[in-house]
Short mmCIF file of C-alpha atoms in Angstrom, two decimals:
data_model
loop_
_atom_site.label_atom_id
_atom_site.label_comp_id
_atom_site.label_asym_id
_atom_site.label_seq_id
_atom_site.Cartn_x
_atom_site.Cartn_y
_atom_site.Cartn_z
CA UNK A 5 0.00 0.00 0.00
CA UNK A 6 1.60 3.21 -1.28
CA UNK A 7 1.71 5.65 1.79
CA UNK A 8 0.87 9.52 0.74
CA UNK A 9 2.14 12.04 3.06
CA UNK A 10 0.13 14.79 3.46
CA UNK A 11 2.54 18.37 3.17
CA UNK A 12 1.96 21.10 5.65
CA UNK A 13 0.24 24.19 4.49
CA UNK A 14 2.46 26.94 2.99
CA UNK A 15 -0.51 29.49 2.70
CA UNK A 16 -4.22 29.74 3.29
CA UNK A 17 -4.99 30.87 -0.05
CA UNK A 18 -7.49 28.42 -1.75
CA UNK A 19 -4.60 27.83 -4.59
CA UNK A 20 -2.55 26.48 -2.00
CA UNK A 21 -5.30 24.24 -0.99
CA UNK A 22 -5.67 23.22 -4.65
CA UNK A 23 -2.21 22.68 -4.70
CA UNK A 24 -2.25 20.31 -1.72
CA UNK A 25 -4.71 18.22 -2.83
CA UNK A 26 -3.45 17.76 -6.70
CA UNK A 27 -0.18 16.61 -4.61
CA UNK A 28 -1.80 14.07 -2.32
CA UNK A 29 -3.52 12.45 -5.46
CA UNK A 30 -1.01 12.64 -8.76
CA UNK A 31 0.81 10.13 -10.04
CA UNK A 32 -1.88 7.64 -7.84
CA UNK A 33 -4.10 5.08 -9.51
CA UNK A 34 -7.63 4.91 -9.57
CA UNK A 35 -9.35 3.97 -6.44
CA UNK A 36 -5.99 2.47 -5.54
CA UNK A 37 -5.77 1.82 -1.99
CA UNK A 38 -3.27 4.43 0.18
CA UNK A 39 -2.00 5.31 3.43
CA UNK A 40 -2.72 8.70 4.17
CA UNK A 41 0.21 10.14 6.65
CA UNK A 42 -1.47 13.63 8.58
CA UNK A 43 1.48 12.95 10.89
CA UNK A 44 3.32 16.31 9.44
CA UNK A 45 0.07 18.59 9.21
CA UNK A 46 -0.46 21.77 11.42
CA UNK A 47 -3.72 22.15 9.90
CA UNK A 48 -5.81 21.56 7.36
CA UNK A 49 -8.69 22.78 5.23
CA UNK A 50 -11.99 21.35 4.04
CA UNK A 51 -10.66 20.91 0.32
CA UNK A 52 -7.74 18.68 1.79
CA UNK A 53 -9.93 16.66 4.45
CA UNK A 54 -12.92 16.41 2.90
CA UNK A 55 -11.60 15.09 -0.09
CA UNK A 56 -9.26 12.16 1.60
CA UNK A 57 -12.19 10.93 3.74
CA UNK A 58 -14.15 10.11 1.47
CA UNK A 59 -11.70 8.60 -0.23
CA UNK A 60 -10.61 6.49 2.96
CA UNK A 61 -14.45 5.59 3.34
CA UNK A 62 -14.86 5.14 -0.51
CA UNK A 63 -11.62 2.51 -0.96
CA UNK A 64 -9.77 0.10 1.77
CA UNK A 65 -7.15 3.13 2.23
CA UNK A 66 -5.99 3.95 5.73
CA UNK A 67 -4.06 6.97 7.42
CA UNK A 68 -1.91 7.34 10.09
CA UNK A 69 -2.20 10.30 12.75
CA UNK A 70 0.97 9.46 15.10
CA UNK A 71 2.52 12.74 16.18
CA UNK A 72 -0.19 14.61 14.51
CA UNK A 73 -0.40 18.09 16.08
CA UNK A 74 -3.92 18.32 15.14
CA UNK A 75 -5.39 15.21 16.05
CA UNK A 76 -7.61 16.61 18.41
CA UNK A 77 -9.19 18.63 15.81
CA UNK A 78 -9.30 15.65 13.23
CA UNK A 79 -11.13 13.59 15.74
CA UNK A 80 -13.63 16.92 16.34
CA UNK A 81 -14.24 16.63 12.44
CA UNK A 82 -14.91 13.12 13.59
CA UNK A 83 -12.28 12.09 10.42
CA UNK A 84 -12.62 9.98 8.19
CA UNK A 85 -16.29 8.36 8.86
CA UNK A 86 -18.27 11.21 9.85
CA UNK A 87 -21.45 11.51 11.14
CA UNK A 88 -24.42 10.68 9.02
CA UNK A 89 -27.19 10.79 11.53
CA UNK A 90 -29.34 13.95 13.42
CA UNK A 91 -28.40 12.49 16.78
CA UNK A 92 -24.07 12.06 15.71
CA UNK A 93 -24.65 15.64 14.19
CA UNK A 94 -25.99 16.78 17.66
CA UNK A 95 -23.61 15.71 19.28
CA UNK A 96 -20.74 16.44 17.51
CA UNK A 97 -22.06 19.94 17.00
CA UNK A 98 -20.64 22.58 19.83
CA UNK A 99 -21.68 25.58 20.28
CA UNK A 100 -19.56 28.29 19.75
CA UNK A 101 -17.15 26.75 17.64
CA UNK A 102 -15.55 26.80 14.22
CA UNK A 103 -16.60 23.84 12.30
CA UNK A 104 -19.00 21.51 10.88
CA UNK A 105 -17.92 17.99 10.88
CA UNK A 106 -17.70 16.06 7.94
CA UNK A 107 -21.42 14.99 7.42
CA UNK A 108 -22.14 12.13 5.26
CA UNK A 109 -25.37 12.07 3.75
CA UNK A 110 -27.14 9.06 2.62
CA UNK A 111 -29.50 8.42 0.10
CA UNK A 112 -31.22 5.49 1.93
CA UNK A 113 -32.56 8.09 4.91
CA UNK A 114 -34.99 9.75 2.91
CA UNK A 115 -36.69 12.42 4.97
CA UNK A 116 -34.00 12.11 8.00
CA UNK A 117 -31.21 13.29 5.27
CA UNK A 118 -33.49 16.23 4.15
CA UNK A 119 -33.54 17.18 8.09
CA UNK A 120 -29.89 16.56 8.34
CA UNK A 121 -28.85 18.93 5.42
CA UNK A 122 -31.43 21.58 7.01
CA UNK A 123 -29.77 21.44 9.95
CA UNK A 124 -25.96 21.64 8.29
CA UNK A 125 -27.73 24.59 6.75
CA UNK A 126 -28.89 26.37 9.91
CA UNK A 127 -25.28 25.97 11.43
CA UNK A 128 -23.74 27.36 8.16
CA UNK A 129 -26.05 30.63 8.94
CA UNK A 130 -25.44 30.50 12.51
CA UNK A 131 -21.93 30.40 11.98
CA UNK A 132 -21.55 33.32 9.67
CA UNK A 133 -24.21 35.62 11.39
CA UNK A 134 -26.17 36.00 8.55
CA UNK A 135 -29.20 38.36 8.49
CA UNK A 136 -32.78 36.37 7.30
CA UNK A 137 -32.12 38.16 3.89
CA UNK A 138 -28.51 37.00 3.04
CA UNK A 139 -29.75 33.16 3.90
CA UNK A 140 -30.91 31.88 0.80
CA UNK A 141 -27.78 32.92 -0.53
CA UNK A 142 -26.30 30.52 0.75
CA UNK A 143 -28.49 27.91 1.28
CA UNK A 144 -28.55 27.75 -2.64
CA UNK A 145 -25.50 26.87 -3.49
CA UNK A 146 -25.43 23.99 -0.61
CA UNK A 147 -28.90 22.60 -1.77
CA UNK A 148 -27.94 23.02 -5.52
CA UNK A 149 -24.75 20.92 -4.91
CA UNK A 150 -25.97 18.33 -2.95
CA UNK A 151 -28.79 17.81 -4.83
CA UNK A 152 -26.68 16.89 -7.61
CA UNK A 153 -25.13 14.27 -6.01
CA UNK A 154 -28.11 12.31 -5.63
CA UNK A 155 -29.18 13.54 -8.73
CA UNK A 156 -26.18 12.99 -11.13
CA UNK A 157 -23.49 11.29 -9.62
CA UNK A 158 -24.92 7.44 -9.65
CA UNK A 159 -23.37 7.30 -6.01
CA UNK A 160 -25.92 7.17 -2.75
CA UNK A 161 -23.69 9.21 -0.35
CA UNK A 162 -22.33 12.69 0.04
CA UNK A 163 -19.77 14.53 2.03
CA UNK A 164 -19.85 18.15 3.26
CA UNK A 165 -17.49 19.66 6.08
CA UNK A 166 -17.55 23.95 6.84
CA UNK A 167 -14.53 25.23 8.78
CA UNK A 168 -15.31 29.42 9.81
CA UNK A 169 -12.00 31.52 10.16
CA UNK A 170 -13.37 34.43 12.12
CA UNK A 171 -10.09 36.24 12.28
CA UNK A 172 -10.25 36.21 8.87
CA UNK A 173 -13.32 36.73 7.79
CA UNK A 174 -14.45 33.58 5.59
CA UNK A 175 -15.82 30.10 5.70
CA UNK A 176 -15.05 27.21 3.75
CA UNK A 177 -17.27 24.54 2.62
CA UNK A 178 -16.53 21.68 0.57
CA UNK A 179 -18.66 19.03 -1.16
CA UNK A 180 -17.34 15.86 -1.95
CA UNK A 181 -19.14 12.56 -3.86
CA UNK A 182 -17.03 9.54 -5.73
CA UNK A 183 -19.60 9.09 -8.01
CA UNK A 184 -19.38 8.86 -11.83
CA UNK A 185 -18.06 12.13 -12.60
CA UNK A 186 -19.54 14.94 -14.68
CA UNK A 187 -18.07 13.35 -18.13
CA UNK A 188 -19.47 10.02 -17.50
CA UNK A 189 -22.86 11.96 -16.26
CA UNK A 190 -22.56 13.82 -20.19
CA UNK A 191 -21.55 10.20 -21.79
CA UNK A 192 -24.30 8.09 -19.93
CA UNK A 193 -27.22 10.56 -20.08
CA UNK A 194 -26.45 12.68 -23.14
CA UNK A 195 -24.57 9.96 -25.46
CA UNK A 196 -21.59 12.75 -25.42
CA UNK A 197 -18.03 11.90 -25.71
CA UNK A 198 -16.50 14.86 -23.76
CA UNK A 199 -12.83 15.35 -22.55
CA UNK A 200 -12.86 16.38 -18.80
CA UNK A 201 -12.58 20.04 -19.78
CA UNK A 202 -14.68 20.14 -21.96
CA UNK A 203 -17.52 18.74 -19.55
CA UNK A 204 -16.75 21.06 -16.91
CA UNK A 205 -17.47 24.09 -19.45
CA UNK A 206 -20.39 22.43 -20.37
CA UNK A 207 -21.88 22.15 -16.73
CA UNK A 208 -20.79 25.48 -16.58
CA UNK A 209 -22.79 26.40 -19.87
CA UNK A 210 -25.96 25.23 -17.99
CA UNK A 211 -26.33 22.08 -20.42
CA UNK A 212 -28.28 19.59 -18.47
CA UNK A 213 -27.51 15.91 -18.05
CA UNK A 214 -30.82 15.08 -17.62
CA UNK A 215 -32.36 13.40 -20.30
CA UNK A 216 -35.69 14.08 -19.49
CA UNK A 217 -36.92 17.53 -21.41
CA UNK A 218 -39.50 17.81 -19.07
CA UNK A 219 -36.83 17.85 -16.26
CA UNK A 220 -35.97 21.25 -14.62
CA UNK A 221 -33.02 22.44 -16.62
CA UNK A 222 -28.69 21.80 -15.90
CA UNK A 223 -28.08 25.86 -14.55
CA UNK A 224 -27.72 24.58 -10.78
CA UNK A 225 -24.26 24.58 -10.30
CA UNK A 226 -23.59 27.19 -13.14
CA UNK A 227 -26.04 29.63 -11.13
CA UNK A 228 -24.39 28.00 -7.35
CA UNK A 229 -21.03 29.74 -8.87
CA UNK A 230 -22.29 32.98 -9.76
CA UNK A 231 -24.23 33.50 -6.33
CA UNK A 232 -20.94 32.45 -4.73
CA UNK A 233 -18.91 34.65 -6.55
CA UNK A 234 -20.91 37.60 -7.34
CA UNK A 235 -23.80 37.65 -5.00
CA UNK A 236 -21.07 36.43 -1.85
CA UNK A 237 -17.88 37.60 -3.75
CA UNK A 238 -16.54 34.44 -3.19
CA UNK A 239 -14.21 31.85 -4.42
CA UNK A 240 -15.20 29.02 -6.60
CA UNK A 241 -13.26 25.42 -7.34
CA UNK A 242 -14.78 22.43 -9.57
CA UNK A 243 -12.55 19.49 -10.02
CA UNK A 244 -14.03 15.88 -11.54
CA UNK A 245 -11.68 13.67 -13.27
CA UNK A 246 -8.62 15.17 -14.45
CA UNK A 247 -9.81 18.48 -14.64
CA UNK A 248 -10.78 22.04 -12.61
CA UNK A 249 -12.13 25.27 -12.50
CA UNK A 250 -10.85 28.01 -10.18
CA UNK A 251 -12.65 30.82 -10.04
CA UNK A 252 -12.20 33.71 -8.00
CA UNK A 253 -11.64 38.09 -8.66
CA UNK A 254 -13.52 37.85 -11.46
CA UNK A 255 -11.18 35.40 -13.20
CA UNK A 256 -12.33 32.39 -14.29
CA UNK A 257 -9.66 29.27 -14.93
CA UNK A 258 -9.59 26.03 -16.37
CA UNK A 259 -6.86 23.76 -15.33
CA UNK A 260 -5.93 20.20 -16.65
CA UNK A 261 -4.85 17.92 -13.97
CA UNK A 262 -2.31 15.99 -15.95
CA UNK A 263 -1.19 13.07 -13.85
CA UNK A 264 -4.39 13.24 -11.53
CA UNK A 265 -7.93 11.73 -11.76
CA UNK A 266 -10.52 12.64 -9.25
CA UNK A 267 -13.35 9.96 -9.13
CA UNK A 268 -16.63 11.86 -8.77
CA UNK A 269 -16.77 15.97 -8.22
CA UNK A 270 -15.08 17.85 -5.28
CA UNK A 271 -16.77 21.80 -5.08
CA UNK A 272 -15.29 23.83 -2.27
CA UNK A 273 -16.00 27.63 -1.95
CA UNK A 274 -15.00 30.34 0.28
CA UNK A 275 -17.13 33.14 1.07
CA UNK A 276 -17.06 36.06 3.73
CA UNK A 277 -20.21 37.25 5.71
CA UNK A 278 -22.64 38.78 3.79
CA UNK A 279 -23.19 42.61 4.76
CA UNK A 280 -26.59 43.54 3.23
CA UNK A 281 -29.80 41.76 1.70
CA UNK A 282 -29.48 39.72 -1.28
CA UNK A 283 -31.11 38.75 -3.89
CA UNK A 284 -30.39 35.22 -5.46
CA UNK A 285 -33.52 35.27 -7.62
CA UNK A 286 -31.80 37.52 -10.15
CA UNK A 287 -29.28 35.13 -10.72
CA UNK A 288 -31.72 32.40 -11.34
CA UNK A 289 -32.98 32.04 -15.08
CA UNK V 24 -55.18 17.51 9.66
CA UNK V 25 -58.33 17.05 8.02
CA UNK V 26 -60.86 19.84 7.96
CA UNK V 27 -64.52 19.22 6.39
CA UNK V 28 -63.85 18.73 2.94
CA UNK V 29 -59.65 19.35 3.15
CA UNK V 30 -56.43 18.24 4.51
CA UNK V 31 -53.52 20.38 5.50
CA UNK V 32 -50.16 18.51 4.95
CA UNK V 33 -47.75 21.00 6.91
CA UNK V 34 -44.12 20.54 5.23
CA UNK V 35 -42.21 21.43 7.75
CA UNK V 36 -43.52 18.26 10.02
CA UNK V 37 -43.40 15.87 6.96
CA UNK V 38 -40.00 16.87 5.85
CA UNK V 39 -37.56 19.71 7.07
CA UNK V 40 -37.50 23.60 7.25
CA UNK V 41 -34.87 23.70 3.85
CA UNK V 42 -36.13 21.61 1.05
CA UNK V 43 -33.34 20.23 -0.77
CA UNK V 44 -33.95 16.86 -2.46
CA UNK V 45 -36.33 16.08 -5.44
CA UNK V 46 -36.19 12.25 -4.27
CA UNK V 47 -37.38 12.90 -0.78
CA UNK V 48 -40.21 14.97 -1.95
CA UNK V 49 -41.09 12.26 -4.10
CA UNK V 50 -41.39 9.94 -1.72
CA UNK V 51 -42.86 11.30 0.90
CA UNK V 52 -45.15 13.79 -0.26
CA UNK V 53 -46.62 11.81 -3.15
CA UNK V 54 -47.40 8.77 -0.05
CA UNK V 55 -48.72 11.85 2.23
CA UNK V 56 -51.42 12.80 -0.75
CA UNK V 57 -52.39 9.32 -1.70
CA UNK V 58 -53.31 8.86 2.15
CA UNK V 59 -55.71 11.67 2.04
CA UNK V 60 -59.22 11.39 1.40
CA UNK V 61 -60.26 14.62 0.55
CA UNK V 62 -60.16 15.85 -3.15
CA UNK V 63 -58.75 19.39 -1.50
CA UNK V 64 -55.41 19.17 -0.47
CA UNK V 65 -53.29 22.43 1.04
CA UNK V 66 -49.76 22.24 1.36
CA UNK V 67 -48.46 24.05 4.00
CA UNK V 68 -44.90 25.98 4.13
CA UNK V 69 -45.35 27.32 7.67
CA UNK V 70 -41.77 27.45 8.92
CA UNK V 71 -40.48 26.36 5.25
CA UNK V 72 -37.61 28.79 4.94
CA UNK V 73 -36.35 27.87 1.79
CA UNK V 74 -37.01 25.27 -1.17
CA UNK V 75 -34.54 24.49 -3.82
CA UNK V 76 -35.45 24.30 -7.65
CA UNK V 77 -35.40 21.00 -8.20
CA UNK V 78 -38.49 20.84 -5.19
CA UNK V 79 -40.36 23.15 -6.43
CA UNK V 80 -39.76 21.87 -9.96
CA UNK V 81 -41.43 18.24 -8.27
CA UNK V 82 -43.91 19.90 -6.08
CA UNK V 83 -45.32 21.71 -9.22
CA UNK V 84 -45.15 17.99 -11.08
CA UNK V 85 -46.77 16.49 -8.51
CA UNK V 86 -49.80 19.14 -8.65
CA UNK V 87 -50.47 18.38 -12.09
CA UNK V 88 -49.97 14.82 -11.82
CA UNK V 89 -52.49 15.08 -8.90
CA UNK V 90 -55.11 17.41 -11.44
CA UNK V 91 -54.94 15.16 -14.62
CA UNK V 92 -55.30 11.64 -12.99
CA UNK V 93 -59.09 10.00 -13.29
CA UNK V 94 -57.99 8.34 -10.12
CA UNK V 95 -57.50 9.73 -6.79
CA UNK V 96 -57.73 13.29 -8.55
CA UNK V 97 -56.91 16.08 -5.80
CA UNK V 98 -56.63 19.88 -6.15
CA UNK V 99 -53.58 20.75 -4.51
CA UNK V 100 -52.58 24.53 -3.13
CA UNK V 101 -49.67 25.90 -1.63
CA UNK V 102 -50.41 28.36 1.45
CA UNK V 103 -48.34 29.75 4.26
CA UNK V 104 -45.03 30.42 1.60
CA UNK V 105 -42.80 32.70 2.77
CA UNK V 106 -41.12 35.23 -0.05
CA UNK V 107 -38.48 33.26 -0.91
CA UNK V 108 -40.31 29.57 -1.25
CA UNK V 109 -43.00 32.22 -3.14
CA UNK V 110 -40.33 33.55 -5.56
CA UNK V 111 -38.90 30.23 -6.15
CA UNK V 112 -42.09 28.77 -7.72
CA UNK V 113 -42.71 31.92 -9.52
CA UNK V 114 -39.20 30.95 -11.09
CA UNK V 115 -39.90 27.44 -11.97
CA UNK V 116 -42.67 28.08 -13.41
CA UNK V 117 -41.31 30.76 -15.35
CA UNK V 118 -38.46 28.26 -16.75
CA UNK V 119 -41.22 26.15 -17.90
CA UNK V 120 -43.24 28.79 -19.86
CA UNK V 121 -39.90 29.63 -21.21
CA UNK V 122 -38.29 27.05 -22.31
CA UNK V 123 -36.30 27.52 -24.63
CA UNK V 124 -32.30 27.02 -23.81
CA UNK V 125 -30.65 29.98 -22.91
CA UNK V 126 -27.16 29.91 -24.40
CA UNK V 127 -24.45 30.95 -21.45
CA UNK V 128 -21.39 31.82 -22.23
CA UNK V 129 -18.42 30.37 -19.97
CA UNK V 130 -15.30 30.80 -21.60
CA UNK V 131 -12.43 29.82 -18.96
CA UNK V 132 -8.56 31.29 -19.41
CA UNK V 133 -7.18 27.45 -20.02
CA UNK V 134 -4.16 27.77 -17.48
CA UNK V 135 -1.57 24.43 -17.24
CA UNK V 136 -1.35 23.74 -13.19
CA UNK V 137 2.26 24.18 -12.82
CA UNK V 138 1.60 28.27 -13.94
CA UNK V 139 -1.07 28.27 -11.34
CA UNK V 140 1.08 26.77 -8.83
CA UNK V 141 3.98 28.77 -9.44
CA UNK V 142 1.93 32.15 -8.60
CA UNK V 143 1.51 30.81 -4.35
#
């Protein structure tokens, strides 16, 4: 078993984050089973964790936290398993503090997932202060994302984790599945042969995967990124297979991930507090 | 809660106060009307704070489904929506009166990853 050990940060930037990640997973083969090694970390963010647990709970892959400053933490993100029921979520849940645990949601629970999400929802609020008019812009995104798990992805089980940095002024959220990917969604639903960039533009186009025409139309994650980065002027990242988009100062960038292949779709976005009412339903077509 | 000649199916008791998931709605609202033995049928959004597209999309579905069918037909309203669960029906059934595709344009700077990486 090939053991991956997981670099320290260099930055808090989400490009560093990006960078991290691409590291832990090039040059690895598909669904091949590693050994994760936190034992060098100092900390970590949701586009690193999130990511490698549900890899770990995805494949037979381990990790090793020996000497691991931050082991406390880990365990308070309740790494790798999370919790995937309203009483785990209760309980891991304290008041007051910076994170949401990695949640795993499950297909199979029906209406006690729909209450679980709500209630990852409510903390997300809670956590950034926001006023009853700035909630939907964020509860958007988070619905619009999960929802395609279920939706697209082939796979019965999500990941989400939020970490607030209150000294600096933003939260992260990430969204993880390791299901078929949005070029397999395009080949499988559509009949389209697409490269991995070229199905990320597509999603990003709005063109649907759904191949019923009486189905809502493919804009939910295309209109998810524009609330995040226009309505929350916030920073966007996409990556499924061996592809991603970063997105953030009103540039947009698509990145080949030569080397690397990403089983599923990983979204993780920053965004600060909002300040004032917003509108989402401008955004939505 | 049956009243005379209707039933009030309050959301926020069946489900949650966010409405995510098309699949959950499915299930358990579409089981909640065929229990019902009234023809009139009120959904209630008390405490909903927020429905996503793809529920209204279903709820809306599900109404017309409910209409058209020679059995078990029901007229089914919405009451108690707050602005936003309001405007995102309004939407919905906007898209669907429109709907015709919308080109969007996305056209991403194609950067290699060692030019990103070599900007931290």
């Amino acid at each position: 078993m090939e053991q991956v050990i997981i670099p320290r940060n260099t930055s808090d930037l989400i490009e560093a984050q990006f960078e991290v990640l691409y590291n832990v997973f090039k040059d690895k083969s598909r669904d091949e089973d590693l050994e994760f090694d936190l034992s060098q970390i100092q900390w970590v963010h949701p586009l690193v964790i999130l990511p490698i647990s549900a890899y770990i709970n995805d494949t037979h892959s381990k990790y090793i936290l020996e000497s691991c400053k931050i082991s406390t933490y880990l365990d308070a993100m309740k790494f790798p398993q999370g919790v995937d029921s309203i009483d785990l979520f209760r309980q891991a849940i304290i008041s007051g503090r910076s994170y949401i645990p990695i949640t795993v949601f499950r297909k199979a629970t029906g209406v006690f997932r729909e209450k679980l999400e709500a209630m990852f929802q409510e903390k997300i609020a809670e956590m950034l202060g926001a006023i009853k008019e700035t909630e939907s812009a964020i509860t958007y995104p988070i619905s619009e994302l999960v929802t395609n798990i279920f939706e697209h992805s082939k796979k019965d089980i999500g990941f989400i984790c939020a970490q607030i940095y209150r000294n600096k002024n933003y939260l992260d959220i990430c969204i993880v599945d390791r299901g078929r990917g949005i070029t397999k969604a395009y080949e499988e639903e559509k009949k389209l042969q697409l490269s991995d960039e070229d199905a990320l533009r597509a999603a990003m186009r709005g063109e649907s995967t759904k191949p019923n025409l009486e189905s809502e139309r493919g804009f939910g994650i295309q209109t998810s990124k524009n609330i995040i980065c226009e309505a929350l002027e916030g920073q966007f990242i996409l990556i499924s297979g061996a592809a991603g988009l970063l997105i953030r100062k009103g540039k947009e960038n698509l990145i080949p991930l030569p080397e690397f292949y990403w089983q599923g779709t990983i979204v993780a976005f920053r965004i600060t507090k909002p300040l004032g009412p917003i509108d989402i339903y401008k955004f939505l077509h | 809660m049956n009243q005379n000649n209707s039933t009030i199916l309050k959301m926020v008791d069946l489900l949650a106060p966010i409405l995510s998931s098309r699949d959950v709605i499915t299930d358990v609202i579409k089981i909640a009307l065929k229990h019902t033995n009234t023809r009139l049928v009120f959904l209630d959004f008390i405490d909903v704070k927020f429905i996503s597209r793809s529920v209204a999309h279903e709820l809306l579905m599900i109404q017309n489904q409910f209409e058209h069918t020679i059995f078990q037909k029901k007229e089914i309203r919405f009451i108690n929506m707050n602005e936003d669960v309001r405007k995102m029906f309004a939407i919905v059934k906007d898209s669907k009166t429109h709907s015709e595709h919308t080109k969007i344009e996305f056209n991403p700077k194609k950067i290699d990853i060692d030019s990103l990486l070599s900007k931290i």
